[in-house]
Amino acid sequence: MADEIVTRFAPSPTGHLHLGHAYSALFAAAAARRGGGRFLLRIEDIDASRARSEFERAILEDLAWLGLEWETPVRRQSEHMADYERAVGRLKALGVVYPCFCTRTGIRAEIERSPGAPHGPDGPLYPGTCKRLDDGERNARVDAGESFALRLDSDRAARIIGARGGPVAWTDVEAGERPIDTASHGDVVIARKEVPTSYHLAVTVDDALQGVTLVTRGLDLMPATHVHRLLRALLDLPEPRYHHHQLITDDAGRRLATRNRATALRTLRERGAAPGDIRKMVGLGAS
Ligand code: GLU
C-alpha cells in the first residue's frame, strides 16, 4: 500500500536503554499503530569498538518488557555493509565524496588555528583540509596506502541537486516544511577509516531499504535530517516524512543520556517499576 505508515526505533547497542529511549520507542510504535501500519526495530551497531551483544540482548528484553512488538528479522547494520558500499559507489560516481586523511587531532589543531571557522549543530565544521588537496597529492597518498575516510563534498552535492531542480525541502509533521540547509553540517563523513559507512549514510540507506515512511526520533537529531534529505536526493531514494519529538529531561532539565548517568530502564524495573509506570514517567497515557 503506497501510503502505509512504517516507523522504526533504531537504538545503538552501546549502553542500556533509559527513559528517553523508552519514549522514542513508544512514540514510533504508537505512530505506526495509529495509522494501522508497521513498526520495525533496527540495531545501529556499525561502531564495532562500542557496540556489545549484551547491550543488544538487553535492548530487546527491555522493549519486550515495555510491551512492544516488532517485525523480525531485526535489521542489524553490521550485517549489511555491502548495501552501504553500494551507496558509497553511487556517491563516488557522482563525484560528491573525497578522501580525507585527517586525524581527529589534526582537525582540532586546524580549527584552533582558524578562530572564525564555521560551526554547525554538533560543533566546529570540518575545515576542508583534504578538500583543498590537489589531485596529485591526493592520489599519491591513496596509492601509498595512507588510511582515509570519505567525506561528502557538500558544495558539489548542493550544486548537483540545484541543477536537477531540487528537492529544496523536507517535511516535519510538527515543524512543517524545512528548507534543506546543505551547508549546516559541512562535509560530513560518509565512510569512516575503519568502517565503510557512517551514521548519516547507514541511517539514510536503511530507512529507505526498510521502506520507512515516517522517520520518528528526538529533536536532537533534527539538524541531521538536512544531511539525510540531501543524501536521499543524491541516491534517488524516496522521501519519507519526519517527526522529531520532544526530548525527555531529568529533574534538572538536562537531556537524558547515558553519559549523564540517566537511570537505565532495567534499574527502574529492578526497583519495582511496571511498564505502565514507565509510560507515565515519560508523559504517555496508559494505552
Ligand atoms: N542510532 C541513533 C541513536 O541511537 C538513532 C538513529 C535515528 O533515529 O536516526 O541515537
PDB file of C-alpha atoms and ligand atoms in Angstrom:
ATOM      1  CA  MET A   1       0.000   0.000   0.000  1.00  0.00           C
ATOM      2  CA  ALA A   2       1.552   3.278  -1.126  1.00  0.00           C
ATOM      3  CA  ASP A   3       0.797   5.358   1.943  1.00  0.00           C
ATOM      4  CA  GLU A   4       1.155   2.693   4.616  1.00  0.00           C
ATOM      5  CA  ILE A   5       2.846   4.054   7.738  1.00  0.00           C
ATOM      6  CA  VAL A   6       6.110   2.306   8.546  1.00  0.00           C
ATOM      7  CA  THR A   7       8.083   3.542  11.558  1.00  0.00           C
ATOM      8  CA  ARG A   8      11.175   2.298  13.325  1.00  0.00           C
ATOM      9  CA  PHE A   9      13.160   2.578  16.518  1.00  0.00           C
ATOM     10  CA  ALA A  10      16.901   2.467  15.867  1.00  0.00           C
ATOM     11  CA  PRO A  11      18.982   2.217  19.034  1.00  0.00           C
ATOM     12  CA  SER A  12      22.749   1.787  19.175  1.00  0.00           C
ATOM     13  CA  PRO A  13      23.745  -1.119  21.455  1.00  0.00           C
ATOM     14  CA  THR A  14      26.361   0.905  23.293  1.00  0.00           C
ATOM     15  CA  GLY A  15      24.588   1.056  26.640  1.00  0.00           C
ATOM     16  CA  HIS A  16      21.321   0.299  28.391  1.00  0.00           C
ATOM     17  CA  LEU A  17      18.074   1.974  27.373  1.00  0.00           C
ATOM     18  CA  HIS A  18      16.832   4.816  29.576  1.00  0.00           C
ATOM     19  CA  LEU A  19      13.549   6.727  29.745  1.00  0.00           C
ATOM     20  CA  GLY A  20      14.441   8.818  26.683  1.00  0.00           C
ATOM     21  CA  HIS A  21      14.755   5.660  24.607  1.00  0.00           C
ATOM     22  CA  ALA A  22      11.528   4.278  26.063  1.00  0.00           C
ATOM     23  CA  TYR A  23       9.699   7.423  24.963  1.00  0.00           C
ATOM     24  CA  SER A  24      11.211   7.284  21.491  1.00  0.00           C
ATOM     25  CA  ALA A  25      10.347   3.606  21.009  1.00  0.00           C
ATOM     26  CA  LEU A  26       6.796   4.006  22.337  1.00  0.00           C
ATOM     27  CA  PHE A  27       6.346   7.121  20.174  1.00  0.00           C
ATOM     28  CA  ALA A  28       7.382   5.280  16.996  1.00  0.00           C
ATOM     29  CA  ALA A  29       5.258   2.228  17.794  1.00  0.00           C
ATOM     30  CA  ALA A  30       2.209   4.383  18.595  1.00  0.00           C
ATOM     31  CA  ALA A  31       2.565   6.326  15.330  1.00  0.00           C
ATOM     32  CA  ALA A  32       2.535   3.050  13.399  1.00  0.00           C
ATOM     33  CA  ARG A  33      -0.357   1.637  15.403  1.00  0.00           C
ATOM     34  CA  ARG A  34      -2.491   4.772  14.953  1.00  0.00           C
ATOM     35  CA  GLY A  35      -2.038   4.551  11.198  1.00  0.00           C
ATOM     36  CA  GLY A  36      -2.626   0.795  11.087  1.00  0.00           C
ATOM     37  CA  GLY A  37       0.974   0.488   9.912  1.00  0.00           C
ATOM     38  CA  ARG A  38       4.161  -1.401  10.771  1.00  0.00           C
ATOM     39  CA  PHE A  39       6.767  -0.879  13.462  1.00  0.00           C
ATOM     40  CA  LEU A  40      10.360  -2.001  12.888  1.00  0.00           C
ATOM     41  CA  LEU A  41      13.403  -2.259  15.099  1.00  0.00           C
ATOM     42  CA  ARG A  42      16.924  -1.675  13.819  1.00  0.00           C
ATOM     43  CA  ILE A  43      20.169  -2.188  15.692  1.00  0.00           C
ATOM     44  CA  GLU A  44      22.701   0.516  14.768  1.00  0.00           C
ATOM     45  CA  ASP A  45      25.927  -1.313  15.508  1.00  0.00           C
ATOM     46  CA  ILE A  46      28.418  -0.038  12.919  1.00  0.00           C
ATOM     47  CA  ASP A  47      30.783   1.073  15.667  1.00  0.00           C
ATOM     48  CA  ALA A  48      32.412  -2.280  16.485  1.00  0.00           C
ATOM     49  CA  SER A  49      34.537  -0.735  19.219  1.00  0.00           C
ATOM     50  CA  ARG A  50      31.470   0.353  21.220  1.00  0.00           C
ATOM     51  CA  ALA A  51      28.602  -1.987  20.230  1.00  0.00           C
ATOM     52  CA  ARG A  52      28.186  -5.005  22.507  1.00  0.00           C
ATOM     53  CA  SER A  53      25.924  -8.028  22.058  1.00  0.00           C
ATOM     54  CA  GLU A  54      24.922  -7.991  25.729  1.00  0.00           C
ATOM     55  CA  PHE A  55      23.532  -4.481  25.264  1.00  0.00           C
ATOM     56  CA  GLU A  56      21.624  -5.654  22.187  1.00  0.00           C
ATOM     57  CA  ARG A  57      20.123  -8.540  24.162  1.00  0.00           C
ATOM     58  CA  ALA A  58      19.185  -6.154  26.968  1.00  0.00           C
ATOM     59  CA  ILE A  59      17.558  -3.742  24.485  1.00  0.00           C
ATOM     60  CA  LEU A  60      15.327  -6.486  23.052  1.00  0.00           C
ATOM     61  CA  GLU A  61      14.426  -7.626  26.539  1.00  0.00           C
ATOM     62  CA  ASP A  62      13.608  -4.090  27.775  1.00  0.00           C
ATOM     63  CA  LEU A  63      11.474  -3.295  24.725  1.00  0.00           C
ATOM     64  CA  ALA A  64       9.533  -6.559  25.056  1.00  0.00           C
ATOM     65  CA  TRP A  65       9.044  -5.827  28.749  1.00  0.00           C
ATOM     66  CA  LEU A  66       7.599  -2.433  27.781  1.00  0.00           C
ATOM     67  CA  GLY A  67       5.036  -4.333  25.741  1.00  0.00           C
ATOM     68  CA  LEU A  68       6.378  -3.503  22.277  1.00  0.00           C
ATOM     69  CA  GLU A  69       6.238  -5.890  19.349  1.00  0.00           C
ATOM     70  CA  TRP A  70       8.242  -5.506  16.182  1.00  0.00           C
ATOM     71  CA  GLU A  71       8.721  -7.334  12.938  1.00  0.00           C
ATOM     72  CA  THR A  72      11.503  -9.871  12.566  1.00  0.00           C
ATOM     73  CA  PRO A  73      14.178 -10.327  11.445  1.00  0.00           C
ATOM     74  CA  VAL A  74      15.578  -7.238  13.126  1.00  0.00           C
ATOM     75  CA  ARG A  75      17.976  -5.401  10.817  1.00  0.00           C
ATOM     76  CA  ARG A  76      21.471  -5.236  12.267  1.00  0.00           C
ATOM     77  CA  GLN A  77      23.598  -2.670  10.443  1.00  0.00           C
ATOM     78  CA  SER A  78      26.857  -4.586  10.876  1.00  0.00           C
ATOM     79  CA  GLU A  79      25.409  -7.322   8.635  1.00  0.00           C
ATOM     80  CA  HIS A  80      24.696  -5.002   5.716  1.00  0.00           C
ATOM     81  CA  MET A  81      27.992  -3.356   4.837  1.00  0.00           C
ATOM     82  CA  ALA A  82      27.520  -4.314   1.172  1.00  0.00           C
ATOM     83  CA  ASP A  83      24.428  -2.080   0.998  1.00  0.00           C
ATOM     84  CA  TYR A  84      26.419   0.878   2.301  1.00  0.00           C
ATOM     85  CA  GLU A  85      29.330   0.148  -0.021  1.00  0.00           C
ATOM     86  CA  ARG A  86      26.937   0.216  -2.974  1.00  0.00           C
ATOM     87  CA  ALA A  87      25.632   3.618  -1.862  1.00  0.00           C
ATOM     88  CA  VAL A  88      29.196   4.914  -1.458  1.00  0.00           C
ATOM     89  CA  GLY A  89      29.893   3.699  -5.004  1.00  0.00           C
ATOM     90  CA  ARG A  90      26.996   5.775  -6.313  1.00  0.00           C
ATOM     91  CA  LEU A  91      28.167   8.859  -4.450  1.00  0.00           C
ATOM     92  CA  LYS A  92      31.671   8.340  -5.843  1.00  0.00           C
ATOM     93  CA  ALA A  93      30.248   8.072  -9.339  1.00  0.00           C
ATOM     94  CA  LEU A  94      28.512  11.412  -8.796  1.00  0.00           C
ATOM     95  CA  GLY A  95      31.826  12.927  -7.695  1.00  0.00           C
ATOM     96  CA  VAL A  96      30.449  14.095  -4.346  1.00  0.00           C
ATOM     97  CA  VAL A  97      32.871  12.346  -1.988  1.00  0.00           C
ATOM     98  CA  TYR A  98      36.582  12.861  -1.420  1.00  0.00           C
ATOM     99  CA  PRO A  99      39.189  11.029   0.668  1.00  0.00           C
ATOM    100  CA  CYS A 100      40.071  12.640   3.986  1.00  0.00           C
ATOM    101  CA  PHE A 101      43.335  11.597   5.626  1.00  0.00           C
ATOM    102  CA  CYS A 102      42.944  13.852   8.672  1.00  0.00           C
ATOM    103  CA  THR A 103      43.113  12.596  12.231  1.00  0.00           C
ATOM    104  CA  ARG A 104      40.869  13.988  14.967  1.00  0.00           C
ATOM    105  CA  THR A 105      43.878  15.727  16.499  1.00  0.00           C
ATOM    106  CA  GLY A 106      44.851  17.222  13.154  1.00  0.00           C
ATOM    107  CA  ILE A 107      41.332  18.556  12.609  1.00  0.00           C
ATOM    108  CA  ARG A 108      41.250  20.060  16.106  1.00  0.00           C
ATOM    109  CA  ALA A 109      44.593  21.778  15.564  1.00  0.00           C
ATOM    110  CA  GLU A 110      43.483  23.193  12.211  1.00  0.00           C
ATOM    111  CA  ILE A 111      40.276  24.549  13.768  1.00  0.00           C
ATOM    112  CA  GLU A 112      42.245  26.181  16.600  1.00  0.00           C
ATOM    113  CA  ARG A 113      44.441  27.878  14.024  1.00  0.00           C
ATOM    114  CA  SER A 114      41.380  29.439  12.324  1.00  0.00           C
ATOM    115  CA  PRO A 115      39.264  31.161  15.016  1.00  0.00           C
ATOM    116  CA  GLY A 116      36.468  32.227  12.648  1.00  0.00           C
ATOM    117  CA  ALA A 117      35.886  28.631  11.484  1.00  0.00           C
ATOM    118  CA  PRO A 118      32.196  27.896  10.863  1.00  0.00           C
ATOM    119  CA  HIS A 119      30.249  25.914  13.428  1.00  0.00           C
ATOM    120  CA  GLY A 120      27.357  23.525  12.906  1.00  0.00           C
ATOM    121  CA  PRO A 121      24.872  21.960  15.329  1.00  0.00           C
ATOM    122  CA  ASP A 122      27.474  19.428  16.516  1.00  0.00           C
ATOM    123  CA  GLY A 123      30.390  21.857  16.892  1.00  0.00           C
ATOM    124  CA  PRO A 124      33.001  23.192  14.502  1.00  0.00           C
ATOM    125  CA  LEU A 125      32.626  22.027  10.913  1.00  0.00           C
ATOM    126  CA  TYR A 126      35.349  20.095   9.119  1.00  0.00           C
ATOM    127  CA  PRO A 127      37.756  22.802   7.903  1.00  0.00           C
ATOM    128  CA  GLY A 128      38.123  21.319   4.432  1.00  0.00           C
ATOM    129  CA  THR A 129      41.827  20.466   4.700  1.00  0.00           C
ATOM    130  CA  CYS A 130      41.668  17.431   2.404  1.00  0.00           C
ATOM    131  CA  LYS A 131      39.179  19.023   0.037  1.00  0.00           C
ATOM    132  CA  ARG A 132      41.911  21.505  -0.894  1.00  0.00           C
ATOM    133  CA  LEU A 133      44.484  18.826  -1.767  1.00  0.00           C
ATOM    134  CA  ASP A 134      45.441  18.754  -5.412  1.00  0.00           C
ATOM    135  CA  ASP A 135      44.742  15.569  -7.336  1.00  0.00           C
ATOM    136  CA  GLY A 136      48.445  14.652  -7.485  1.00  0.00           C
ATOM    137  CA  GLU A 137      48.913  14.676  -3.726  1.00  0.00           C
ATOM    138  CA  ARG A 138      45.547  13.020  -3.100  1.00  0.00           C
ATOM    139  CA  ASN A 139      46.304  10.152  -5.473  1.00  0.00           C
ATOM    140  CA  ALA A 140      49.841   9.742  -4.168  1.00  0.00           C
ATOM    141  CA  ARG A 141      48.596   9.409  -0.591  1.00  0.00           C
ATOM    142  CA  VAL A 142      45.915   6.887  -1.589  1.00  0.00           C
ATOM    143  CA  ASP A 143      48.491   4.924  -3.604  1.00  0.00           C
ATOM    144  CA  ALA A 144      50.884   4.981  -0.652  1.00  0.00           C
ATOM    145  CA  GLY A 145      48.244   3.162   1.391  1.00  0.00           C
ATOM    146  CA  GLU A 146      47.511   6.010   3.814  1.00  0.00           C
ATOM    147  CA  SER A 147      44.174   5.326   5.508  1.00  0.00           C
ATOM    148  CA  PHE A 148      41.340   7.694   4.731  1.00  0.00           C
ATOM    149  CA  ALA A 149      37.691   8.402   5.434  1.00  0.00           C
ATOM    150  CA  LEU A 150      35.334   9.597   2.709  1.00  0.00           C
ATOM    151  CA  ARG A 151      33.635  12.952   3.165  1.00  0.00           C
ATOM    152  CA  LEU A 152      30.678  14.437   1.373  1.00  0.00           C
ATOM    153  CA  ASP A 153      31.576  17.454  -0.753  1.00  0.00           C
ATOM    154  CA  SER A 154      28.531  19.401   0.391  1.00  0.00           C
ATOM    155  CA  ASP A 155      29.054  22.309  -2.057  1.00  0.00           C
ATOM    156  CA  ARG A 156      29.212  19.989  -5.019  1.00  0.00           C
ATOM    157  CA  ALA A 157      26.252  17.983  -3.712  1.00  0.00           C
ATOM    158  CA  ALA A 158      24.197  21.176  -3.411  1.00  0.00           C
ATOM    159  CA  ARG A 159      25.155  22.187  -6.958  1.00  0.00           C
ATOM    160  CA  ILE A 160      24.052  18.817  -8.341  1.00  0.00           C
ATOM    161  CA  ILE A 161      20.720  18.969  -6.539  1.00  0.00           C
ATOM    162  CA  GLY A 162      20.279  22.580  -7.655  1.00  0.00           C
ATOM    163  CA  ALA A 163      20.957  21.632 -11.276  1.00  0.00           C
ATOM    164  CA  ARG A 164      18.358  18.866 -11.019  1.00  0.00           C
ATOM    165  CA  GLY A 165      15.818  21.400  -9.756  1.00  0.00           C
ATOM    166  CA  GLY A 166      15.530  20.121  -6.190  1.00  0.00           C
ATOM    167  CA  PRO A 167      14.283  18.882  -3.827  1.00  0.00           C
ATOM    168  CA  VAL A 168      14.556  22.028  -1.754  1.00  0.00           C
ATOM    169  CA  ALA A 169      12.822  20.996   1.479  1.00  0.00           C
ATOM    170  CA  TRP A 170      11.735  18.203   3.784  1.00  0.00           C
ATOM    171  CA  THR A 171       8.671  17.958   5.960  1.00  0.00           C
ATOM    172  CA  ASP A 172       8.383  17.501   9.693  1.00  0.00           C
ATOM    173  CA  VAL A 173       4.943  16.547  10.978  1.00  0.00           C
ATOM    174  CA  GLU A 174       5.090  19.225  13.697  1.00  0.00           C
ATOM    175  CA  ALA A 175       7.552  21.820  12.417  1.00  0.00           C
ATOM    176  CA  GLY A 176       6.218  21.779   8.838  1.00  0.00           C
ATOM    177  CA  GLU A 177       8.310  22.370   5.742  1.00  0.00           C
ATOM    178  CA  ARG A 178      12.033  22.960   6.349  1.00  0.00           C
ATOM    179  CA  PRO A 179      14.259  24.220   3.531  1.00  0.00           C
ATOM    180  CA  ILE A 180      17.248  21.854   3.152  1.00  0.00           C
ATOM    181  CA  ASP A 181      20.283  23.547   4.638  1.00  0.00           C
ATOM    182  CA  THR A 182      23.054  21.835   2.693  1.00  0.00           C
ATOM    183  CA  ALA A 183      25.803  23.753   4.487  1.00  0.00           C
ATOM    184  CA  SER A 184      24.665  23.171   8.081  1.00  0.00           C
ATOM    185  CA  HIS A 185      26.862  20.140   8.697  1.00  0.00           C
ATOM    186  CA  GLY A 186      29.615  20.883   6.215  1.00  0.00           C
ATOM    187  CA  ASP A 187      31.450  17.940   4.718  1.00  0.00           C
ATOM    188  CA  VAL A 188      30.248  15.070   6.919  1.00  0.00           C
ATOM    189  CA  VAL A 189      31.914  11.675   6.984  1.00  0.00           C
ATOM    190  CA  ILE A 190      30.213   9.203   4.652  1.00  0.00           C
ATOM    191  CA  ALA A 191      32.543   6.260   5.264  1.00  0.00           C
ATOM    192  CA  ARG A 192      34.915   6.101   8.209  1.00  0.00           C
ATOM    193  CA  LYS A 193      38.513   4.977   8.044  1.00  0.00           C
ATOM    194  CA  GLU A 194      37.701   1.688   9.758  1.00  0.00           C
ATOM    195  CA  VAL A 195      34.067   1.114   8.626  1.00  0.00           C
ATOM    196  CA  PRO A 196      32.731   1.543   5.071  1.00  0.00           C
ATOM    197  CA  THR A 197      29.844   3.702   6.298  1.00  0.00           C
ATOM    198  CA  SER A 198      28.877   6.315   8.886  1.00  0.00           C
ATOM    199  CA  TYR A 199      25.789   7.108  10.963  1.00  0.00           C
ATOM    200  CA  HIS A 200      24.453   9.501   8.299  1.00  0.00           C
ATOM    201  CA  LEU A 201      24.864   7.111   5.386  1.00  0.00           C
ATOM    202  CA  ALA A 202      23.689   3.953   7.172  1.00  0.00           C
ATOM    203  CA  VAL A 203      20.558   5.568   8.592  1.00  0.00           C
ATOM    204  CA  THR A 204      19.630   7.026   5.202  1.00  0.00           C
ATOM    205  CA  VAL A 205      20.185   3.803   3.270  1.00  0.00           C
ATOM    206  CA  ASP A 206      18.434   1.646   5.870  1.00  0.00           C
ATOM    207  CA  ASP A 207      15.361   3.821   6.285  1.00  0.00           C
ATOM    208  CA  ALA A 208      14.900   3.654   2.519  1.00  0.00           C
ATOM    209  CA  LEU A 209      15.649  -0.073   2.164  1.00  0.00           C
ATOM    210  CA  GLN A 210      13.317  -0.918   5.028  1.00  0.00           C
ATOM    211  CA  GLY A 211      10.543   1.154   3.481  1.00  0.00           C
ATOM    212  CA  VAL A 212      10.267   3.509   6.466  1.00  0.00           C
ATOM    213  CA  THR A 213       7.727   6.179   5.533  1.00  0.00           C
ATOM    214  CA  LEU A 214       7.719   8.130   8.813  1.00  0.00           C
ATOM    215  CA  VAL A 215      11.090   8.691  10.480  1.00  0.00           C
ATOM    216  CA  THR A 216      10.476   9.455  14.163  1.00  0.00           C
ATOM    217  CA  ARG A 217      13.301  10.415  16.518  1.00  0.00           C
ATOM    218  CA  GLY A 218      14.279  13.044  19.059  1.00  0.00           C
ATOM    219  CA  LEU A 219      14.625  16.743  18.287  1.00  0.00           C
ATOM    220  CA  ASP A 220      18.357  16.412  18.941  1.00  0.00           C
ATOM    221  CA  LEU A 221      18.653  14.637  15.591  1.00  0.00           C
ATOM    222  CA  MET A 222      16.559  17.171  13.670  1.00  0.00           C
ATOM    223  CA  PRO A 223      19.604  19.039  12.288  1.00  0.00           C
ATOM    224  CA  ALA A 224      20.957  15.748  10.869  1.00  0.00           C
ATOM    225  CA  THR A 225      17.848  15.455   8.709  1.00  0.00           C
ATOM    226  CA  HIS A 226      19.281  18.105   6.356  1.00  0.00           C
ATOM    227  CA  VAL A 227      22.135  15.720   5.596  1.00  0.00           C
ATOM    228  CA  HIS A 228      19.826  12.718   5.272  1.00  0.00           C
ATOM    229  CA  ARG A 229      17.474  14.501   2.893  1.00  0.00           C
ATOM    230  CA  LEU A 230      20.408  15.575   0.758  1.00  0.00           C
ATOM    231  CA  LEU A 231      21.798  12.021   0.678  1.00  0.00           C
ATOM    232  CA  ARG A 232      18.387  10.664  -0.275  1.00  0.00           C
ATOM    233  CA  ALA A 233      18.186  13.104  -3.125  1.00  0.00           C
ATOM    234  CA  LEU A 234      21.680  12.193  -4.355  1.00  0.00           C
ATOM    235  CA  LEU A 235      20.915   8.475  -4.132  1.00  0.00           C
ATOM    236  CA  ASP A 236      17.451   8.836  -5.721  1.00  0.00           C
ATOM    237  CA  LEU A 237      15.757   7.398  -2.641  1.00  0.00           C
ATOM    238  CA  PRO A 238      12.102   8.155  -1.921  1.00  0.00           C
ATOM    239  CA  GLU A 239      11.239  10.907   0.526  1.00  0.00           C
ATOM    240  CA  PRO A 240       9.791   9.944   3.915  1.00  0.00           C
ATOM    241  CA  ARG A 241       8.059  12.246   6.360  1.00  0.00           C
ATOM    242  CA  TYR A 242       9.832  13.101   9.590  1.00  0.00           C
ATOM    243  CA  HIS A 243       8.506  13.579  13.099  1.00  0.00           C
ATOM    244  CA  HIS A 244      11.088  14.880  15.553  1.00  0.00           C
ATOM    245  CA  HIS A 245       9.740  14.560  19.058  1.00  0.00           C
ATOM    246  CA  GLN A 246      10.451  16.336  22.332  1.00  0.00           C
ATOM    247  CA  LEU A 247      13.280  15.083  24.485  1.00  0.00           C
ATOM    248  CA  ILE A 248      12.761  13.636  27.926  1.00  0.00           C
ATOM    249  CA  THR A 249      14.753  15.548  30.517  1.00  0.00           C
ATOM    250  CA  ASP A 250      15.741  14.770  34.091  1.00  0.00           C
ATOM    251  CA  ASP A 251      14.625  16.767  37.129  1.00  0.00           C
ATOM    252  CA  ALA A 252      17.399  19.290  36.485  1.00  0.00           C
ATOM    253  CA  GLY A 253      16.113  19.797  32.922  1.00  0.00           C
ATOM    254  CA  ARG A 254      19.087  18.007  31.368  1.00  0.00           C
ATOM    255  CA  ARG A 255      18.520  15.784  28.373  1.00  0.00           C
ATOM    256  CA  LEU A 256      18.691  12.146  29.380  1.00  0.00           C
ATOM    257  CA  ALA A 257      21.808  10.498  28.062  1.00  0.00           C
ATOM    258  CA  THR A 258      23.873   7.577  29.197  1.00  0.00           C
ATOM    259  CA  ARG A 259      26.801   9.944  29.762  1.00  0.00           C
ATOM    260  CA  ASN A 260      24.671  11.952  32.218  1.00  0.00           C
ATOM    261  CA  ARG A 261      24.118   8.709  34.145  1.00  0.00           C
ATOM    262  CA  ALA A 262      20.450   8.517  33.129  1.00  0.00           C
ATOM    263  CA  THR A 263      18.822   5.697  35.049  1.00  0.00           C
ATOM    264  CA  ALA A 264      18.506   2.562  32.951  1.00  0.00           C
ATOM    265  CA  LEU A 265      15.044   1.104  32.359  1.00  0.00           C
ATOM    266  CA  ARG A 266      16.252  -2.160  33.864  1.00  0.00           C
ATOM    267  CA  THR A 267      17.267  -0.392  37.056  1.00  0.00           C
ATOM    268  CA  LEU A 268      13.803   1.161  37.296  1.00  0.00           C
ATOM    269  CA  ARG A 269      12.337  -2.286  36.706  1.00  0.00           C
ATOM    270  CA  GLU A 270      14.513  -3.808  39.442  1.00  0.00           C
ATOM    271  CA  ARG A 271      13.272  -1.078  41.762  1.00  0.00           C
ATOM    272  CA  GLY A 272       9.740  -2.255  41.108  1.00  0.00           C
ATOM    273  CA  ALA A 273       8.515  -0.049  38.233  1.00  0.00           C
ATOM    274  CA  ALA A 274       5.930  -1.636  35.921  1.00  0.00           C
ATOM    275  CA  PRO A 275       5.693  -0.845  32.173  1.00  0.00           C
ATOM    276  CA  GLY A 276       2.681   1.379  32.914  1.00  0.00           C
ATOM    277  CA  ASP A 277       4.813   3.415  35.341  1.00  0.00           C
ATOM    278  CA  ILE A 278       7.406   3.985  32.624  1.00  0.00           C
ATOM    279  CA  ARG A 279       4.689   5.267  30.270  1.00  0.00           C
ATOM    280  CA  LYS A 280       3.540   7.679  32.941  1.00  0.00           C
ATOM    281  CA  MET A 281       7.082   8.801  33.710  1.00  0.00           C
ATOM    282  CA  VAL A 282       7.582   9.833  30.071  1.00  0.00           C
ATOM    283  CA  GLY A 283       4.192  11.538  29.923  1.00  0.00           C
ATOM    284  CA  LEU A 284       2.353   8.920  27.885  1.00  0.00           C
ATOM    285  CA  GLY A 285      -1.022   7.612  28.920  1.00  0.00           C
ATOM    286  CA  ALA A 286      -1.682   4.050  29.934  1.00  0.00           C
ATOM    287  CA  SER A 287      -2.633   2.895  26.417  1.00  0.00           C
TER     288      SER A 287
HETATM  289  N1  GLU B   1      21.003   5.173  16.414  1.00  0.00           N
HETATM  290  C1  GLU B   1      20.698   6.522  16.714  1.00  0.00           C
HETATM  291  C2  GLU B   1      20.792   6.753  18.216  1.00  0.00           C
HETATM  292  O1  GLU B   1      20.983   5.841  18.961  1.00  0.00           O
HETATM  293  C3  GLU B   1      19.316   6.942  16.261  1.00  0.00           C
HETATM  294  C4  GLU B   1      19.193   6.940  14.799  1.00  0.00           C
HETATM  295  C5  GLU B   1      17.983   7.663  14.252  1.00  0.00           C
HETATM  296  O2  GLU B   1      16.881   7.538  14.806  1.00  0.00           O
HETATM  297  O3  GLU B   1      18.140   8.303  13.243  1.00  0.00           O
HETATM  298  O4  GLU B   1      20.677   7.856  18.676  1.00  0.00           O
END
